[in-house]
Tab-separated table of C-alpha atoms in Angstrom:
chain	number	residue	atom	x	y	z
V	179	UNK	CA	0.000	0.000	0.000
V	180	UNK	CA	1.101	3.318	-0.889
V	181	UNK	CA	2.109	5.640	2.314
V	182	UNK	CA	0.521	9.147	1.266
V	183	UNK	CA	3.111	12.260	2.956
V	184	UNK	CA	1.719	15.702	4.112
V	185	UNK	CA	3.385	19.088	3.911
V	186	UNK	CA	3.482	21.207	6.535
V	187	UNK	CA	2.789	25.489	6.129
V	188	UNK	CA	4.299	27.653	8.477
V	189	UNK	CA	2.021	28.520	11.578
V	190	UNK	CA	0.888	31.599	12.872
V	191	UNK	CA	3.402	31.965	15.778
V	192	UNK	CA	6.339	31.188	13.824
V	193	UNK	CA	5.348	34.233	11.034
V	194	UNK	CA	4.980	36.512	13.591
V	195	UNK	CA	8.625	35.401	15.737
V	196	UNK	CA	10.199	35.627	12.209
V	197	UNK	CA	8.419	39.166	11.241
V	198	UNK	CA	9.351	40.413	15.213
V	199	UNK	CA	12.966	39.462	14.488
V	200	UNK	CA	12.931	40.851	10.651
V	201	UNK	CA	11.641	44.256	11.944
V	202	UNK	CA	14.363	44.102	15.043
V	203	UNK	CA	17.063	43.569	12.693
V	204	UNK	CA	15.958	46.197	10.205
V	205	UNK	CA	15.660	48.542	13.151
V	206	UNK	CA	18.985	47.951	14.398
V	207	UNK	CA	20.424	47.798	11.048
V	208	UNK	CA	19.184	51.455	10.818
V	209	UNK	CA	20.351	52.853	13.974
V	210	UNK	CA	23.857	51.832	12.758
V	211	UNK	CA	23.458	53.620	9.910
V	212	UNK	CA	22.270	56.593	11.606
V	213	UNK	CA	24.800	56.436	13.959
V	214	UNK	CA	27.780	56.445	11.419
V	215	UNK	CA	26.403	59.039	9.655
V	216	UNK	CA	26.073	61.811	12.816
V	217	UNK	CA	29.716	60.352	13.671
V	218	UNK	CA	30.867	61.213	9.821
V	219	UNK	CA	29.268	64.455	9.983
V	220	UNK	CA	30.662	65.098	13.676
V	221	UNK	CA	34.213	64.294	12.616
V	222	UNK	CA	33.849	66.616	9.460
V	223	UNK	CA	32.753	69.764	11.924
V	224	UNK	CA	36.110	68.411	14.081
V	225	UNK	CA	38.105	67.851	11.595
V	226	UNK	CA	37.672	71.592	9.963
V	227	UNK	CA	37.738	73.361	13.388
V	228	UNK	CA	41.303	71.566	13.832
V	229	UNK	CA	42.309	72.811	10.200
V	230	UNK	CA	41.442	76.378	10.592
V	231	UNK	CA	43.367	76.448	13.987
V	232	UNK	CA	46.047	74.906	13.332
V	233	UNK	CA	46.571	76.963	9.919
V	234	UNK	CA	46.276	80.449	11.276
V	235	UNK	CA	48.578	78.634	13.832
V	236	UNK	CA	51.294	77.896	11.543
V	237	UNK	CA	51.122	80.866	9.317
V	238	UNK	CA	51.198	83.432	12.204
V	239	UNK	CA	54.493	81.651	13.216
V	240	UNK	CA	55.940	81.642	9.799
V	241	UNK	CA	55.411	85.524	9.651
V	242	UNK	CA	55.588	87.071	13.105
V	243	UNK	CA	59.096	84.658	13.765
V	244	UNK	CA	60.734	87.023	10.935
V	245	UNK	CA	60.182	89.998	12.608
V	246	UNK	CA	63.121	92.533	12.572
V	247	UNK	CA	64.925	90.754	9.917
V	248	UNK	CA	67.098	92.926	8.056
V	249	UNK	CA	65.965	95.948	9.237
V	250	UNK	CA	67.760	98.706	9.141
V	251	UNK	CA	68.883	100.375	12.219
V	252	UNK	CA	66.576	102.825	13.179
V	253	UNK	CA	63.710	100.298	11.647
V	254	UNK	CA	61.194	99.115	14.082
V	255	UNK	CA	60.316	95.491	13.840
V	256	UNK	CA	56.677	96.287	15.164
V	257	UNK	CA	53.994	98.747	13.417
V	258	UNK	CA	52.226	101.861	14.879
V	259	UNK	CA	51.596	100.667	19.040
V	260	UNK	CA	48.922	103.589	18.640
V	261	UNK	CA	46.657	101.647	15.366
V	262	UNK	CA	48.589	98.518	14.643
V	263	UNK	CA	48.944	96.780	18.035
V	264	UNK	CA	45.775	97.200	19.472
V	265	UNK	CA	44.816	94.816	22.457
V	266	UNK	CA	41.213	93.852	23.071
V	267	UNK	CA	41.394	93.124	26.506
V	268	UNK	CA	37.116	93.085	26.619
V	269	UNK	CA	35.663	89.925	26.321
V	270	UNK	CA	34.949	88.932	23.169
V	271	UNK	CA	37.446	91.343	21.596
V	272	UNK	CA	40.474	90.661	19.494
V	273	UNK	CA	43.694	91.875	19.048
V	274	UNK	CA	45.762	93.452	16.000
V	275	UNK	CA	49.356	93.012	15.161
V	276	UNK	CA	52.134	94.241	12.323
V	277	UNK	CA	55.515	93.228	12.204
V	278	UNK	CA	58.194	94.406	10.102
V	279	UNK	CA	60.983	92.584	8.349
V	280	UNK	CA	62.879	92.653	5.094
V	281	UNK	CA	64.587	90.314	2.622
V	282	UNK	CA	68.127	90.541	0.944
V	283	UNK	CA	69.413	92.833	-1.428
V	284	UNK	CA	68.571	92.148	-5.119
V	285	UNK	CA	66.288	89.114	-4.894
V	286	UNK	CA	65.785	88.887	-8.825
V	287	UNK	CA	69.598	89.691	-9.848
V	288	UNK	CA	71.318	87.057	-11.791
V	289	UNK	CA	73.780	85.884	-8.615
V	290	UNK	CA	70.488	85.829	-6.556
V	291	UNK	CA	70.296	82.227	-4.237
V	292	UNK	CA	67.160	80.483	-3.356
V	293	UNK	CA	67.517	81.820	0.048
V	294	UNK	CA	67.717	85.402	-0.700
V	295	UNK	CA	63.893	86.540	-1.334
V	296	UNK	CA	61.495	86.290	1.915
V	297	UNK	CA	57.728	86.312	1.126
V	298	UNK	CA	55.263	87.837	2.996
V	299	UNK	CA	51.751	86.347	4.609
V	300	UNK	CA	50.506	86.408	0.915
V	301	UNK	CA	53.279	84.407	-0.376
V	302	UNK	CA	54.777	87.114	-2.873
V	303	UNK	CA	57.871	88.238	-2.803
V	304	UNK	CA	59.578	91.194	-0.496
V	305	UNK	CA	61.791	92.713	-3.398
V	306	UNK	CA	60.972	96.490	-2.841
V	307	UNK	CA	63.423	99.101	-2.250
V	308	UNK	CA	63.495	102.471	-0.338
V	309	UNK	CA	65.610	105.450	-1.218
V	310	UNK	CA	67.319	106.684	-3.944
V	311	UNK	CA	68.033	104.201	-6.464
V	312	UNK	CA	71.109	105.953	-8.699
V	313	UNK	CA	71.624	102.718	-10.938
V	314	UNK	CA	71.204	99.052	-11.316
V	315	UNK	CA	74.798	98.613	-10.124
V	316	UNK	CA	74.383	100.906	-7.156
V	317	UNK	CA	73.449	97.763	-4.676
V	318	UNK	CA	76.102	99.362	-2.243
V	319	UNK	CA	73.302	102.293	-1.445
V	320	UNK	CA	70.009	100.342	-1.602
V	321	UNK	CA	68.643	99.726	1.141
V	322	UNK	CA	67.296	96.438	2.014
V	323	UNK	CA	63.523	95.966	0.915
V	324	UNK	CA	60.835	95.600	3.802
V	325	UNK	CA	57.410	94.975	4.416
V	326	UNK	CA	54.900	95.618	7.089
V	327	UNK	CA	52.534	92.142	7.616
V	328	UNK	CA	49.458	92.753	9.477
V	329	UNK	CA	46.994	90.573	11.163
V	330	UNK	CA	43.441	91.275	12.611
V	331	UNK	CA	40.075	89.735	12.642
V	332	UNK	CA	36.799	90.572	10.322
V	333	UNK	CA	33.807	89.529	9.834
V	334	UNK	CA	32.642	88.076	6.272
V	335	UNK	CA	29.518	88.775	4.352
V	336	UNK	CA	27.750	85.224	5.156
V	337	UNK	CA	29.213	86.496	9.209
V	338	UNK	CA	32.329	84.196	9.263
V	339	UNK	CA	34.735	85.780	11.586
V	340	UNK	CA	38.188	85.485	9.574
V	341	UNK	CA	41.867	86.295	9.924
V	342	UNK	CA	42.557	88.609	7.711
V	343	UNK	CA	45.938	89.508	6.435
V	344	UNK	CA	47.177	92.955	4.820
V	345	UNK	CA	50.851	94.057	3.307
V	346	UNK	CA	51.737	97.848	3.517
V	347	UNK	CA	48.079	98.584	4.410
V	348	UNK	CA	47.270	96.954	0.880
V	349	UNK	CA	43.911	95.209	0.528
V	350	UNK	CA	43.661	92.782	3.148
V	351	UNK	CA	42.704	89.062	2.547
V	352	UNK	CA	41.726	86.170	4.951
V	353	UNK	CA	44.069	83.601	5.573
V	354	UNK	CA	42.187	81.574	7.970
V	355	UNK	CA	38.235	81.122	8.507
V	356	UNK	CA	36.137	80.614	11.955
V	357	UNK	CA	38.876	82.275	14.042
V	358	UNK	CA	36.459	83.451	16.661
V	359	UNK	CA	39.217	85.616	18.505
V	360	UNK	CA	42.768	86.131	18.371
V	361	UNK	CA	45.281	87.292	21.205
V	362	UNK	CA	48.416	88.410	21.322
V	363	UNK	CA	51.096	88.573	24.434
V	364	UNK	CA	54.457	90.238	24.272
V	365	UNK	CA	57.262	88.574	25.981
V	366	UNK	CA	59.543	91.030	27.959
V	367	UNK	CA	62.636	90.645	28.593
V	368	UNK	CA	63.474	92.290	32.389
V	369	UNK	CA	66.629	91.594	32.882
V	370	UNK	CA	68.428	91.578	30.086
V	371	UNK	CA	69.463	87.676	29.503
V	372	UNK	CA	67.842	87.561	26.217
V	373	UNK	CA	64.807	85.400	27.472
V	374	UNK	CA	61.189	86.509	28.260
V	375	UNK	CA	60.421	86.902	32.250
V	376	UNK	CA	56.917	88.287	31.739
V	377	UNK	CA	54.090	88.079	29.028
V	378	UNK	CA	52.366	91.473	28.945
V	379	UNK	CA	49.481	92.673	26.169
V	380	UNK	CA	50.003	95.476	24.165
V	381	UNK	CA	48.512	98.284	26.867
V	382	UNK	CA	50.921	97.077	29.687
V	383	UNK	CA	53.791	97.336	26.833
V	384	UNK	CA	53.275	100.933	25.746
V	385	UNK	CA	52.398	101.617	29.382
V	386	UNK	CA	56.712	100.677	29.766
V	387	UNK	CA	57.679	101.630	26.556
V	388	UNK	CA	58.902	98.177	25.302
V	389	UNK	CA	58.432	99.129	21.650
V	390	UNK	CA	61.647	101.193	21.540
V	391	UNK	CA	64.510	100.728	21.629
V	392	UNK	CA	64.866	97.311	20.423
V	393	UNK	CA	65.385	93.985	22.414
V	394	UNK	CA	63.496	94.740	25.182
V	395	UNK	CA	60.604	92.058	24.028
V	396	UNK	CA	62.104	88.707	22.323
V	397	UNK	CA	59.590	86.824	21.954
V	398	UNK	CA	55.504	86.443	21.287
V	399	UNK	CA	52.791	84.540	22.824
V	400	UNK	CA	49.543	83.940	20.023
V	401	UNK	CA	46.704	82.495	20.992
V	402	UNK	CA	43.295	81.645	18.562
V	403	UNK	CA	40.192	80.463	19.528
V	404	UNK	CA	38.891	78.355	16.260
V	405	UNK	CA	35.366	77.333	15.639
V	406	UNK	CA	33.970	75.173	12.726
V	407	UNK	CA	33.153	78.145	10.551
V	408	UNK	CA	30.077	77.769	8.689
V	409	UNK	CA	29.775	73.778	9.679
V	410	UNK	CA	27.577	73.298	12.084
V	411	UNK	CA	27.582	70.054	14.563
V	412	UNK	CA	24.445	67.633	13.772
V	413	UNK	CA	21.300	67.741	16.468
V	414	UNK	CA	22.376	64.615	18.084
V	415	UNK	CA	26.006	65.601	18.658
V	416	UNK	CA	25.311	69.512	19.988
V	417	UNK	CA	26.388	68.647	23.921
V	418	UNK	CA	27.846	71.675	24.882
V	419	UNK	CA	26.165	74.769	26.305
V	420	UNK	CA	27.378	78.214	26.719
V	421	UNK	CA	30.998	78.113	27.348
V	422	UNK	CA	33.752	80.235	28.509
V	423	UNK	CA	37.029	79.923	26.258
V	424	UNK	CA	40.522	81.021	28.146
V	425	UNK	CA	42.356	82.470	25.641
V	426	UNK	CA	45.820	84.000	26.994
V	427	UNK	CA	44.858	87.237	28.915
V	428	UNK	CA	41.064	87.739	27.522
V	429	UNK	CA	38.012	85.464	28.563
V	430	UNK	CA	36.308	84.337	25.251
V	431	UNK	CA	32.505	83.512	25.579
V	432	UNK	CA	30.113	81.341	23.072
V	433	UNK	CA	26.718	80.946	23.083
V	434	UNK	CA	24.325	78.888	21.553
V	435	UNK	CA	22.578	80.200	18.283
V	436	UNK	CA	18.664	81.864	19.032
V	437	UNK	CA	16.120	79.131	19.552
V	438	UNK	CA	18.845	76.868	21.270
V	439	UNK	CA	20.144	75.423	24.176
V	440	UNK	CA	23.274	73.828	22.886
V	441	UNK	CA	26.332	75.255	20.898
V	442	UNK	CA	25.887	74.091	17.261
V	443	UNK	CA	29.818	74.813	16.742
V	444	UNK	CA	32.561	72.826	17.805
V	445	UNK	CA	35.609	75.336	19.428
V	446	UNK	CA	38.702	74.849	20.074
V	447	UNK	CA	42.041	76.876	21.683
V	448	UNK	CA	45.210	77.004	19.697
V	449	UNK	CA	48.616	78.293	21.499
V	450	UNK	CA	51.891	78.744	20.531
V	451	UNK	CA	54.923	80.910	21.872
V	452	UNK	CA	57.400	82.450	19.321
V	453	UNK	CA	60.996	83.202	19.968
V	454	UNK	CA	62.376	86.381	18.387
V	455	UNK	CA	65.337	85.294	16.730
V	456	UNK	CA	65.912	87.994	14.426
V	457	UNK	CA	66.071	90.784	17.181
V	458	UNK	CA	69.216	92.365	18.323
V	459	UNK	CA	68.478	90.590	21.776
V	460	UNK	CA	68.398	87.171	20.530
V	461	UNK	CA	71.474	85.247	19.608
V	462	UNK	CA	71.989	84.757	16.265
């Protein structure tokens, strides 16, 4: 006799333990995904707070550690304390700064080496020359060519707070976006050992006439407080509420934007000290 065989369908309770564990998987599957992609986002905001700082970083060193090079005698390395040097000591201020240094003599004759020319914050050339030039042979009487390099903060159209960078009070141009503040401390050399004792702002330096004669500061404290610009943090990531930023002698507060609780920004403090080397003060 033939043995007849019956298939067996799926019940009802085993449909809904595999539909339970579909939807738990999808879920889960999606809160990864979520997940990497406020962590991507995050690390972008990060990522481009710690490139602005650490770029107005490095090019504030590359200028303001040339200052007083080649200068001629009664040549100042720093601009005008009265509009150049300005400290904002209030909160939420920033300060200004020029320095003044030169290159060689003749950086586009023929016996010219690749170290001769110095460029300035822009990255042209300091060729210039001062005086009276009486012919191309007269080198003996030129004097050395110089620039002024200034730094400040501005504000941009879209209200991107930027640090801007001019050359002989030419147009200015930013260097470095989301600098929120920028501070400057001058070291001061009190006993005459050719090292800094005391880091003083701009006011308490014209206050003791450091600026002249020369050697009397030899070094420079800089100090940036960088933010992610126009990137903002996403919802899930915004932590931080209003926050007080040390930044060298000034007190640097953030807030959170209007309707908010939490700072959609992510901040950051940059410092670095600079040693005059090029002052008559410093070894050479």
């Amino acid at each position: 006799m033939a043995t007849r065989t019956h298939q067996a369908g799926m019940s009802l309770i085993s449909l809904l333990i595999g539909a339970t564990i579909g939807i738990l998987l999808t879920g889960a599957a999606g809160k990864v995904y979520l997940d990497s992609r406020i962590a991507f986002a995050t690390n972008e905001v990060v990522g481009a707070t710690m490139e602005n700082g650490r770029f107005a970083i490095d090019d504030l060193r590359r200028t303001l550690v040339m200052a007083g090079r080649l200068l001629q005698p009664d040549t100042l390395p720093f601009g005008d304390p009265s509009t150049e040097l300005l400290d904002g000591q209030n909160p939420g201020s920033s300060d200004r700064i020029a320095v003044i240094y030169g290159s060689k003599r003749g950086c586009y004759d023929s016996q010219t080496d690749a170290n001769r020319c110095q460029i300035d914050c822009l990255g042209h050339d300091i060729d210039k020359y001062y005086g009276t030039v009486i012919d191309d042979s007269d080198l003996v009487n030129r004097l050395a060519p110089e620039a002024k390099i200034e730094f400040y903060l501005s504000t941009s159209a879209e209200g991107v707070s930027q640090l801007m960078c001019s050359v002989d009070d030419g147009h200015p141009e930013p260097l470095a976006s989301g600098i929120e503040t920028f501070q400057v401390l001058y070291g001061w050399d009190t006993d005459g050992d050719r090292y800094p004792n005391r880091y003083v702002n701009a006011t308490t330096a014209t206050a003791n006439g450091l600026w002249s004669p020369k050697g009397r500061i030899v070094a420079l404290r800089i100090g940036v407080l960088a933010s992610s610009a126009d990137m903002t943090l996403p919802q899930a990531a915004r932590t931080m509420e209003e926050t007080d930023f040390e930044v060298l002698d000034v007190t640097h507060s953030v807030s959170p934007p209007a309707g908010s609780s939490k700072l959609d920004k992510y901040y950051r403090v940059y410092t670095s000290t600079i040693s005059l080397r090029n002052l008559e003060a410093v070894e050479q």
